[in-house]
Coordinates of C-alpha atoms in Angstrom, one line a residue:
Chain A
M266 CA 18.7 0.3 -91.3
Q267 CA 17.9 3.7 -89.8
E268 CA 20.6 6.3 -90.0
P269 CA 22.2 7.2 -86.6
Y270 CA 21.6 10.9 -86.5
I271 CA 24.0 12.8 -84.2
Q272 CA 21.8 15.9 -83.9
V273 CA 18.3 16.5 -85.2
G274 CA 17.0 20.1 -85.5
L275 CA 14.0 21.8 -87.1
R276 CA 15.4 22.1 -90.5
M277 CA 18.2 19.6 -90.7
A278 CA 20.0 16.7 -89.1
L279 CA 23.6 15.8 -88.7
R280 CA 24.7 12.3 -89.5
P281 CA 28.2 10.8 -89.6
V282 CA 30.1 10.8 -92.8
R283 CA 30.4 7.6 -94.8
K284 CA 33.0 6.4 -97.2
S285 CA 30.4 6.4 -99.9
D286 CA 30.0 10.2 -99.4
A287 CA 33.1 10.6 -101.5
V288 CA 30.8 11.1 -104.5
L289 CA 29.1 14.1 -102.7
F290 CA 32.5 15.7 -101.9
R291 CA 33.6 15.2 -105.5
E292 CA 30.4 17.1 -106.6
W293 CA 31.1 19.9 -104.1
Q294 CA 34.9 20.0 -104.8
A295 CA 34.9 23.0 -107.2
D296 CA 32.6 25.0 -105.1
L297 CA 34.6 24.2 -101.9
M298 CA 37.8 25.3 -103.7
C299 CA 36.1 28.5 -104.8
L300 CA 35.1 29.2 -101.2
D301 CA 38.5 28.2 -99.8
L302 CA 36.9 25.5 -97.6
L303 CA 38.5 22.4 -99.0
Q304 CA 40.9 21.0 -96.5
M305 CA 42.5 18.5 -98.8
E306 CA 44.5 18.3 -102.0
T307 CA 42.4 17.7 -105.2
S308 CA 42.5 15.1 -107.8
R309 CA 40.7 14.8 -111.0
E310 CA 41.2 11.0 -111.2
T311 CA 38.9 8.8 -109.3
E312 CA 41.7 6.6 -107.9
G313 CA 43.7 9.6 -106.7
F314 CA 40.6 11.1 -105.1
A315 CA 39.9 7.8 -103.2
T316 CA 43.4 7.9 -101.6
I317 CA 43.0 11.6 -100.6
W318 CA 39.5 10.9 -99.3
D319 CA 40.6 8.2 -96.9
S320 CA 43.3 10.5 -95.4
Y321 CA 40.9 13.4 -95.3
L322 CA 38.4 11.4 -93.2
Q323 CA 41.2 10.4 -90.8
R324 CA 42.4 14.0 -90.3
T325 CA 39.0 15.6 -89.8
L326 CA 35.7 15.1 -87.9
T327 CA 33.1 15.4 -90.6
M328 CA 29.3 15.2 -90.4
V329 CA 26.9 15.5 -93.3
I330 CA 24.0 17.9 -93.0
V331 CA 20.8 16.3 -94.3
R332 CA 17.2 17.4 -94.7
L333 CA 14.7 15.0 -93.2
P334 CA 12.8 12.9 -93.9
E335 CA 14.2 12.4 -97.4
E336 CA 17.8 12.5 -96.1
R337 CA 18.9 14.7 -98.9
A338 CA 22.5 15.9 -98.3
L339 CA 22.7 19.7 -98.0
G340 CA 26.4 20.1 -97.0
F341 CA 28.7 19.3 -94.2
A342 CA 30.1 20.5 -90.9
Q343 CA 33.6 19.7 -90.1
G344 CA 36.3 20.1 -87.4
Y345 CA 39.8 20.1 -88.6
N346 CA 43.4 21.0 -87.4
F347 CA 42.6 19.5 -84.0
D348 CA 45.1 20.3 -81.3
L349 CA 43.9 18.3 -78.4
S350 CA 47.1 19.2 -76.4
N351 CA 46.0 22.7 -76.3
S352 CA 42.3 22.0 -76.6
W353 CA 41.2 23.8 -79.8
C354 CA 40.3 23.0 -83.3
F355 CA 39.0 24.8 -86.4
A356 CA 35.5 24.3 -87.6
L357 CA 33.6 25.1 -90.8
T358 CA 30.1 24.6 -92.1
Y359 CA 29.4 24.2 -95.8
L360 CA 26.1 24.2 -97.7
S361 CA 26.1 23.3 -101.3
E362 CA 25.1 26.2 -103.7
S363 CA 21.4 25.2 -104.2
N364 CA 20.9 24.7 -100.4
R365 CA 22.5 27.8 -99.1
S366 CA 20.5 29.4 -96.4
H367 CA 21.6 31.4 -93.3
Q368 CA 19.1 29.5 -91.2
I369 CA 20.1 26.0 -92.1
G370 CA 23.8 27.1 -91.9
L371 CA 23.4 28.5 -88.5
E372 CA 21.3 25.6 -87.2
A373 CA 23.9 23.1 -88.5
S374 CA 26.7 25.2 -87.0
A375 CA 25.1 25.4 -83.6
A376 CA 24.4 21.7 -83.6
F377 CA 28.0 21.0 -84.6
W378 CA 29.6 23.3 -82.1
D379 CA 27.5 21.9 -79.3
Y380 CA 28.6 18.4 -80.3
L381 CA 32.2 19.4 -80.3
F382 CA 32.1 21.0 -76.9
A383 CA 30.0 18.1 -75.4
H384 CA 32.2 15.3 -76.8
L385 CA 35.7 16.7 -76.9
N386 CA 37.7 18.4 -74.3
L387 CA 38.0 21.7 -76.2
R388 CA 38.5 25.1 -74.8
K389 CA 37.9 27.0 -78.0
V390 CA 36.8 26.5 -81.6
Y391 CA 38.2 28.8 -84.3
F392 CA 36.6 29.5 -87.5
A393 CA 37.5 31.7 -90.4
V394 CA 35.2 33.4 -92.9
S395 CA 35.8 35.6 -95.8
D396 CA 34.3 39.0 -95.3
R397 CA 32.1 38.4 -98.4
N398 CA 30.6 35.5 -96.6
S399 CA 30.0 36.8 -93.2
A400 CA 26.4 37.9 -93.4
W401 CA 25.2 34.6 -91.8
L402 CA 26.8 35.8 -88.6
D403 CA 24.0 38.4 -88.4
A404 CA 21.2 36.0 -89.1
V405 CA 20.7 35.6 -85.4
P406 CA 22.5 38.2 -83.3
L407 CA 25.5 36.1 -82.7
R408 CA 28.0 38.9 -82.6
E409 CA 25.7 41.0 -80.5
I410 CA 25.3 38.4 -77.8
G411 CA 29.1 38.2 -77.7
L412 CA 29.3 34.7 -78.8
F413 CA 32.4 35.1 -80.9
I414 CA 35.6 37.0 -80.3
E415 CA 37.3 38.4 -83.4
E416 CA 40.9 37.3 -83.1
G417 CA 42.2 38.1 -86.5
R418 CA 41.5 40.3 -89.5
Y419 CA 43.7 39.2 -92.4
E420 CA 43.8 41.9 -95.1
R421 CA 43.5 40.8 -98.7
H422 CA 43.8 37.2 -97.7
F423 CA 41.8 35.8 -100.7
C424 CA 42.3 37.1 -104.2
R425 CA 40.2 36.0 -107.2
E426 CA 40.1 37.5 -110.6
G427 CA 41.6 40.8 -109.5
Q428 CA 39.4 41.2 -106.4
C429 CA 40.6 40.7 -102.9
W430 CA 38.7 39.9 -99.6
N431 CA 39.8 39.9 -96.0
E432 CA 39.6 36.8 -93.8
L433 CA 38.0 37.2 -90.4
Q434 CA 39.0 34.8 -87.8
Y435 CA 36.7 34.2 -84.9
A436 CA 37.0 32.2 -81.7
L437 CA 34.2 30.6 -79.8
Y438 CA 35.2 29.8 -76.2
R439 CA 33.6 26.9 -74.2
N440 CA 32.5 29.2 -71.3
R441 CA 30.7 31.6 -73.7
W442 CA 29.1 28.7 -75.5
I443 CA 27.8 27.1 -72.2
E444 CA 26.4 30.5 -71.1
R445 CA 24.6 31.3 -74.3
R446 CA 23.8 27.9 -75.9
R447 CA 20.3 27.5 -74.5
Y448 CA 19.3 30.8 -76.2
L449 CA 20.5 29.5 -79.6
L450 CA 19.7 25.9 -79.3
S451 CA 16.1 26.5 -78.2
L452 CA 15.6 28.3 -81.5
F453 CA 16.5 25.2 -83.4
G454 CA 15.1 22.5 -81.1
L455 CA 18.6 21.3 -80.5
G456 CA 20.6 20.2 -77.5
T457 CA 23.3 18.0 -76.2
F458 CA 24.3 18.8 -72.7
G459 CA 21.0 18.9 -70.9
G460 CA 21.1 19.1 -67.1
T461 CA 20.5 21.8 -64.6
E462 CA 22.4 25.1 -64.6
E463 CA 24.7 23.8 -61.8
E464 CA 25.4 20.6 -63.8
R465 CA 26.1 22.6 -66.9
S466 CA 28.5 24.9 -65.1
V467 CA 30.4 21.8 -63.8
E468 CA 31.0 20.9 -67.4
S469 CA 32.8 24.0 -68.1
P470 CA 36.5 24.0 -67.0
V471 CA 36.5 27.8 -67.1
A472 CA 33.7 28.1 -64.6
G473 CA 36.2 27.6 -61.9
V474 CA 34.7 24.5 -60.7
A475 CA 37.1 21.5 -60.3
T476 CA 36.0 19.0 -62.9
G477 CA 37.2 16.4 -65.2
R478 CA 36.2 15.6 -68.7
P479 CA 32.4 15.8 -69.2
A480 CA 30.6 12.5 -69.0
S481 CA 29.4 11.1 -72.3
A482 CA 26.2 12.5 -73.7
A483 CA 24.5 9.1 -73.5
S484 CA 25.1 8.8 -69.8
R485 CA 24.0 12.3 -69.1
L486 CA 20.8 11.7 -71.0
R487 CA 20.2 8.5 -69.1
H488 CA 20.7 10.5 -65.9
L489 CA 18.3 13.2 -67.0
G490 CA 15.7 10.7 -68.0
K491 CA 15.8 9.1 -64.5
Q492 CA 15.7 12.6 -62.9
Y493 CA 12.6 13.5 -65.0
L494 CA 10.8 10.4 -64.1
S495 CA 11.5 10.8 -60.5
R496 CA 10.3 14.4 -60.5
R497 CA 7.1 13.4 -62.4
K498 CA 6.4 10.9 -59.7
Q499 CA 6.7 13.5 -57.1
G500 CA 4.3 15.8 -59.0
Q501 CA 7.0 18.3 -60.0
F502 CA 7.0 19.4 -63.6
P503 CA 9.9 21.7 -64.1
Q504 CA 9.3 22.7 -67.6
L505 CA 9.8 25.2 -70.3
M506 CA 7.9 25.6 -73.5
N507 CA 10.0 25.5 -76.6
M508 CA 8.4 28.1 -78.8
L509 CA 9.2 26.2 -82.0
S510 CA 7.8 22.9 -80.8
H511 CA 4.5 21.3 -80.0
E512 CA 6.1 19.5 -77.1
V513 CA 7.1 20.7 -73.7
V514 CA 10.7 20.6 -73.0
Y515 CA 11.6 18.9 -69.8
D516 CA 15.1 19.9 -68.9
S517 CA 16.4 17.7 -71.6
P518 CA 17.0 18.0 -75.3
I519 CA 13.6 16.7 -76.6
T520 CA 13.2 18.1 -80.0
G521 CA 9.9 19.2 -81.5
V522 CA 8.2 17.8 -84.5
V523 CA 5.4 20.3 -85.0
V524 CA 6.5 23.8 -85.7
G525 CA 4.9 27.2 -86.6
K526 CA 1.5 28.5 -85.7
Q527 CA 0.2 25.3 -84.1
A528 CA 3.1 25.4 -81.7
V529 CA 2.6 29.0 -81.1
E530 CA -1.1 28.6 -80.2
E531 CA -0.1 25.7 -77.9
L532 CA 2.4 28.1 -76.5
L533 CA -0.1 30.8 -75.8
R534 CA -2.4 28.5 -74.0
F535 CA 0.4 27.7 -71.5
R536 CA 1.5 31.2 -71.3
H537 CA 1.5 31.3 -67.5
R538 CA 4.2 28.7 -67.5
L539 CA 6.4 30.5 -69.9
L540 CA 7.9 32.7 -67.2
L541 CA 9.2 29.7 -65.5
R542 CA 12.4 28.1 -66.6
A543 CA 13.7 24.7 -65.8
A544 CA 15.7 26.1 -62.8
G545 CA 12.6 27.6 -61.5
R546 CA 13.4 31.3 -61.7
P547 CA 11.9 34.0 -63.9
L548 CA 13.4 34.2 -67.3
M549 CA 14.1 38.0 -67.4
P550 CA 13.5 39.1 -63.8
S551 CA 14.1 42.8 -64.7
I552 CA 11.7 42.9 -67.6
V553 CA 7.9 42.5 -67.3
W554 CA 6.6 40.9 -70.5
G555 CA 3.1 41.4 -71.7
A556 CA 0.9 38.8 -73.5
P557 CA 2.3 37.5 -76.8
Q558 CA 0.2 38.6 -79.8
L559 CA -0.1 36.4 -82.8
R560 CA -1.0 38.3 -86.0
D561 CA -0.8 36.9 -89.5
S562 CA 2.6 35.4 -89.8
A563 CA 4.3 37.1 -86.7
L564 CA 4.4 36.6 -83.0
T565 CA 5.1 39.8 -81.0
V566 CA 5.7 40.2 -77.3
A567 CA 6.3 43.5 -75.6
G568 CA 8.0 44.1 -72.3
S569 CA 9.2 47.0 -70.2
R570 CA 11.1 47.7 -67.0
D571 CA 9.9 50.2 -64.4
G572 CA 7.6 51.8 -66.8
S573 CA 10.4 52.6 -69.2
A574 CA 10.0 52.6 -73.0
P575 CA 9.0 49.1 -74.1
I576 CA 11.1 46.5 -75.9
T577 CA 9.4 44.6 -78.6
L578 CA 10.4 41.2 -79.9
T579 CA 9.0 39.8 -83.1
W580 CA 9.3 36.4 -84.6
E581 CA 8.2 36.2 -88.2
F582 CA 7.2 32.9 -89.9
D583 CA 7.5 31.9 -93.5
S584 CA 5.0 30.1 -95.6
D585 CA 6.2 26.8 -94.1
Q586 CA 5.5 28.1 -90.7
R587 CA 9.1 28.2 -89.8
I588 CA 10.8 31.2 -88.2
S589 CA 12.2 33.4 -90.8
K590 CA 13.3 36.4 -88.8
I591 CA 13.7 37.5 -85.2
R592 CA 13.7 41.2 -84.5
S593 CA 14.2 43.2 -81.3
M594 CA 13.4 46.9 -81.0
G595 CA 13.5 49.2 -78.1
P596 CA 15.8 51.2 -75.9
P597 CA 19.4 50.0 -76.3
E598 CA 19.8 49.1 -72.6
L599 CA 16.8 46.8 -72.7
V600 CA 17.8 45.2 -76.0
A601 CA 21.2 44.6 -74.5
L602 CA 19.7 43.1 -71.4
Y603 CA 17.6 40.7 -73.6
L604 CA 20.6 39.8 -75.7
A605 CA 22.7 39.2 -72.7
G606 CA 20.2 36.7 -71.4
D607 CA 20.8 33.0 -72.1
E608 CA 17.1 32.4 -72.9
P609 CA 14.6 33.9 -75.3
P610 CA 11.8 35.5 -73.4
L611 CA 9.4 32.7 -74.4
Chain B
M142 CA 76.4 18.2 -85.9
R143 CA 76.2 20.3 -89.0
A144 CA 77.9 19.1 -92.0
S145 CA 80.2 21.7 -93.3
S146 CA 82.3 20.1 -96.1
E147 CA 81.3 19.3 -99.6
S148 CA 81.7 15.6 -99.1
Q149 CA 79.1 15.6 -96.2
Q150 CA 76.6 17.3 -98.5
Q151 CA 76.5 14.3 -100.7
T152 CA 74.1 11.4 -100.2
E153 CA 75.3 7.9 -100.9
N154 CA 74.0 8.0 -104.4
G155 CA 75.7 11.3 -105.0
H156 CA 72.8 13.7 -105.0
T157 CA 73.2 16.9 -103.3
E158 CA 71.1 17.0 -100.2
W159 CA 71.7 20.4 -98.8
I160 CA 71.1 23.6 -100.5
E161 CA 72.2 27.0 -99.2
I162 CA 69.6 29.7 -99.9
Y163 CA 71.5 32.5 -98.1
R164 CA 75.0 33.1 -97.0
S165 CA 76.6 36.1 -95.3
A166 CA 79.8 36.6 -93.2
R167 CA 77.8 35.5 -90.1
L168 CA 75.0 33.1 -91.2
I169 CA 73.9 30.6 -93.7
L170 CA 70.4 29.3 -94.3
R171 CA 70.3 25.8 -95.7
N172 CA 67.4 23.4 -96.3
A173 CA 66.6 21.1 -93.4
C174 CA 66.5 17.4 -94.3
L175 CA 65.9 14.1 -92.6
R176 CA 69.5 14.0 -91.4
D177 CA 68.5 16.8 -89.1
S178 CA 65.9 14.8 -87.3
S179 CA 67.8 14.6 -84.0
L180 CA 68.5 18.3 -83.9
L181 CA 64.9 19.1 -84.9
Y182 CA 63.6 16.7 -82.3
R183 CA 65.6 18.4 -79.6
W184 CA 64.4 21.8 -80.6
Q185 CA 60.9 20.8 -80.9
H186 CA 61.0 19.5 -77.3
D187 CA 62.7 22.7 -76.0
G188 CA 60.6 23.6 -73.0
S189 CA 62.1 27.0 -72.5
V190 CA 59.6 28.9 -74.6
P191 CA 56.3 28.3 -76.3
H192 CA 56.9 27.9 -80.0
A193 CA 54.8 27.1 -83.0
W194 CA 56.6 25.1 -85.6
L195 CA 56.4 21.5 -86.9
S196 CA 53.2 21.1 -85.0
T197 CA 52.6 17.5 -84.1
T198 CA 51.7 15.6 -81.1
P199 CA 54.4 16.4 -78.5
I200 CA 54.7 12.8 -77.3
S201 CA 55.7 10.3 -79.9
T202 CA 58.3 7.6 -80.6
F203 CA 61.4 8.8 -82.6
D204 CA 60.2 6.6 -85.5
Q205 CA 56.8 8.3 -85.5
Y206 CA 58.5 11.6 -85.2
E207 CA 60.8 10.9 -88.2
A208 CA 57.8 9.7 -90.3
N209 CA 55.9 12.9 -89.5
L210 CA 59.0 15.0 -90.2
A211 CA 59.3 13.5 -93.6
L212 CA 55.7 14.7 -94.3
V213 CA 56.3 18.2 -92.8
L214 CA 59.5 18.7 -94.8
R215 CA 57.7 17.7 -98.0
G216 CA 54.9 20.2 -97.4
S217 CA 57.0 23.1 -96.3
V218 CA 60.1 25.1 -96.9
T219 CA 62.1 24.4 -93.8
T220 CA 65.6 25.9 -93.3
I221 CA 68.2 25.6 -90.7
I222 CA 70.0 28.8 -89.6
A223 CA 73.6 28.0 -89.0
E224 CA 76.9 29.9 -88.3
A225 CA 78.8 30.6 -91.5
D226 CA 82.2 29.9 -90.1
G227 CA 81.5 27.9 -87.0
D228 CA 79.8 24.6 -86.4
S229 CA 76.7 25.8 -84.5
D230 CA 73.1 25.4 -85.7
L231 CA 71.3 28.5 -84.5
G232 CA 67.7 28.0 -85.2
L233 CA 65.0 27.3 -87.8
L234 CA 62.8 29.1 -90.3
Q235 CA 59.9 27.4 -91.8
A236 CA 57.3 28.5 -94.4
H237 CA 54.2 26.4 -94.3
S238 CA 50.6 26.5 -95.5
I239 CA 51.9 27.8 -98.8
N240 CA 49.0 29.0 -100.8
P241 CA 50.1 30.0 -104.3
R242 CA 46.5 30.5 -105.5
D243 CA 45.9 33.4 -103.1
G244 CA 49.6 34.2 -102.8
W245 CA 50.4 33.9 -99.2
C246 CA 52.1 31.5 -96.7
S247 CA 53.0 31.5 -93.0
I248 CA 56.4 31.5 -91.4
C249 CA 57.6 30.2 -88.0
L250 CA 60.8 31.2 -86.5
Y251 CA 62.7 29.4 -83.7
L252 CA 66.0 30.2 -82.2
D253 CA 68.2 27.8 -80.2
P254 CA 68.3 28.8 -76.4
L255 CA 72.0 29.7 -76.7
H256 CA 71.5 32.0 -79.6
R257 CA 68.4 34.1 -78.9
E258 CA 69.7 37.4 -80.2
W259 CA 67.6 39.7 -82.3
H260 CA 70.2 40.3 -84.9
I261 CA 70.4 36.5 -85.7
G262 CA 66.6 36.3 -86.0
A263 CA 66.4 39.5 -88.1
E264 CA 69.2 38.7 -90.5
A265 CA 68.0 35.1 -91.0
L266 CA 64.5 36.3 -91.7
I267 CA 65.7 38.8 -94.3
G268 CA 67.5 36.0 -96.1
F269 CA 64.5 33.8 -95.9
L270 CA 62.0 36.4 -97.0
D271 CA 64.3 37.3 -100.0
F272 CA 64.3 33.7 -100.9
L273 CA 60.6 33.2 -100.6
L274 CA 59.6 36.4 -102.4
G275 CA 62.2 35.8 -105.1
R276 CA 61.1 32.2 -105.8
L277 CA 57.4 32.0 -105.0
P278 CA 54.4 34.0 -106.4
L279 CA 53.6 35.4 -102.9
R280 CA 51.7 38.6 -102.2
K281 CA 51.8 38.4 -98.5
I282 CA 53.6 36.6 -95.8
Y283 CA 52.3 35.9 -92.2
L284 CA 54.7 35.4 -89.4
D285 CA 53.3 33.5 -86.3
L286 CA 55.1 34.2 -83.1
F287 CA 54.2 33.7 -79.4
E288 CA 54.5 36.9 -77.4
P289 CA 57.6 36.2 -75.5
N290 CA 59.5 35.4 -78.7
L291 CA 58.9 38.8 -80.3
A292 CA 62.3 39.9 -79.0
W293 CA 63.9 37.5 -81.4
L294 CA 63.4 39.9 -84.3
G295 CA 64.0 43.3 -82.8
E296 CA 61.8 46.3 -82.7
L297 CA 62.7 47.8 -86.0
F298 CA 61.7 44.6 -87.9
L299 CA 58.5 44.4 -85.8
S300 CA 57.5 48.0 -86.5
G301 CA 57.3 47.1 -90.2
L302 CA 54.9 44.2 -89.8
A303 CA 51.2 44.7 -89.5
K304 CA 49.7 43.0 -86.4
E305 CA 46.6 41.3 -87.9
G306 CA 45.7 38.7 -85.4
R307 CA 46.1 37.6 -81.8
Q308 CA 44.8 34.1 -81.1
R309 CA 44.2 34.3 -77.4
E310 CA 45.4 31.5 -75.1
H311 CA 46.4 29.5 -78.1
A312 CA 48.9 27.1 -76.5
W313 CA 49.7 25.9 -73.0
H314 CA 53.3 26.3 -71.8
K315 CA 54.5 25.6 -68.3
D316 CA 51.9 27.2 -66.1
R317 CA 49.7 29.2 -68.4
Y318 CA 48.2 29.7 -71.9
W319 CA 50.0 32.0 -74.3
D320 CA 48.7 34.2 -77.1
L321 CA 49.9 33.6 -80.6
L322 CA 50.4 36.8 -82.6
R323 CA 50.0 36.8 -86.4
L324 CA 52.1 39.5 -88.1
A325 CA 51.8 40.2 -91.8
L326 CA 54.0 41.6 -94.5
F327 CA 52.9 42.6 -98.1
R328 CA 55.4 42.2 -100.9
E329 CA 55.2 45.8 -101.8
D330 CA 56.3 46.8 -98.2
W331 CA 59.3 44.5 -98.2
P332 CA 62.0 46.6 -100.1
D333 CA 61.6 49.5 -97.7
L334 CA 61.6 47.4 -94.6
R335 CA 64.5 45.3 -95.8
R336 CA 66.6 48.3 -96.4
K337 CA 66.0 49.8 -93.0
V338 CA 66.6 46.5 -91.1
A339 CA 69.7 45.6 -93.2
L340 CA 71.2 49.1 -92.5
N341 CA 70.5 48.6 -88.8
L342 CA 72.2 45.2 -88.9
D343 CA 75.1 46.7 -90.8
V344 CA 74.9 43.8 -93.3
G345 CA 73.6 45.9 -96.3
Q346 CA 76.6 45.1 -98.6
I347 CA 76.5 41.4 -97.9
L348 CA 72.8 41.1 -98.2
A349 CA 72.8 43.1 -101.4
S350 CA 75.2 40.7 -103.0
S351 CA 73.5 37.5 -102.0
G352 CA 70.1 38.9 -102.4
S353 CA 67.4 36.5 -103.4
A354 CA 69.5 34.5 -105.7
G355 CA 69.7 31.3 -103.7
R356 CA 72.4 28.8 -104.8
A357 CA 73.1 25.2 -104.5
S358 CA 76.3 24.3 -102.6

């Protein structure tokens, strides 16, 4: 039977946790304790662990991060301490020691946050990281785009073998996620909400639009599918190239299967369409972008505003033709403008 | 109603159920137990201020509430602040999320609407901190308070605590969301702060004699 994946990205997929995953969590237990990520008591005995495990699954919303196609478990993403009266929860992402990577961690986190905001009536999601483990926050400029708000810095919170670290507590608010999610999710070929900009804003209770709880993801996708078919019949193709994907993204979370240079070449051929986004307005109206240049293992695009000094964006690919680094260089005001946008320029 | 005589502190099988951890001329701190469930239920559903203790779903049957309370009491150090000579229960102090490995815990303070005076909160907290730091290997103690409840401790006490966190719009109360503040105290800073607050409360002698000993009634 095929596994029901909850989110499929470029490097990983999220699947629901199973009772039989207890064996994985037992393997990870020591590492989780070391990282202070274990949200349950521990037990060395198998029977004791089974009881704890049951209660743990009931108290948390846990998804296992797997690598496709072999479905190898890499770690898990988890929501815990849910307070649905006040609409918040805590979230964490864990990757086992041999699979630790900023990119996979970030992709899994983004997929999980998107799931949380799409399916639960949450206003904010907290997460706490030790300052020795906060480098992943810089893997994509999350802090710079103002995705998180630091709401606590707890001095000498963790102490191990005579060394102490601080704990940083961040909050991710629904409105900020809605505004910036497309920028992040498009990097990973992910998506949950879909819909036009107007429809997305209706989902956000902080947008000031009277609204109820968002419709379920399935019904939204059905609605989007019908909308797409209807537009295609009318000869309208509101579309946006996903730079990581061979496929064209039609206003809906279609995920790509081919990545890397082939996708980029495809992307260059359709460059004239790149300045259009689904809503039909230019991506970055105040910056004029030049032609993207593909050289060796990097794609570079330069842009400027009113003849000012240029801003250069570079995507570097690794040997598997997956994005390994994104860099932005240029005058601070243009970089800020780019970072404030909810779309990458391609 | 608070039991005040020795006989009321015995369970049917004769085990002592209540333990005083602090006593002064004005206040006692005793452990909370399941017999306090009605009192705690009333306090938890106090709608006059946002508060952050015994977090559970606000709507539940009393049976569910008691079942949950039993779990909460097992996993925390929960004490009732009571009048030493009277019959009134004044509030509650609770240490939860106790993490002996890293040496910290969190504290919640709640005061009954009729007894929201800073000297009650401050004195009770002194007794509670003495007990915790005397009995548990803690390096650091967090105090979680919603903004309007800061007055329960008085400015002097607050000035000795580091403000390390502000969880914005953390809880809904009445017509708006409220921020939850997280204040922190390190063990090494406690003696100095304790001396200042105790002097200000004019309870230095009494506090010095009861100290962190804690005793069974």
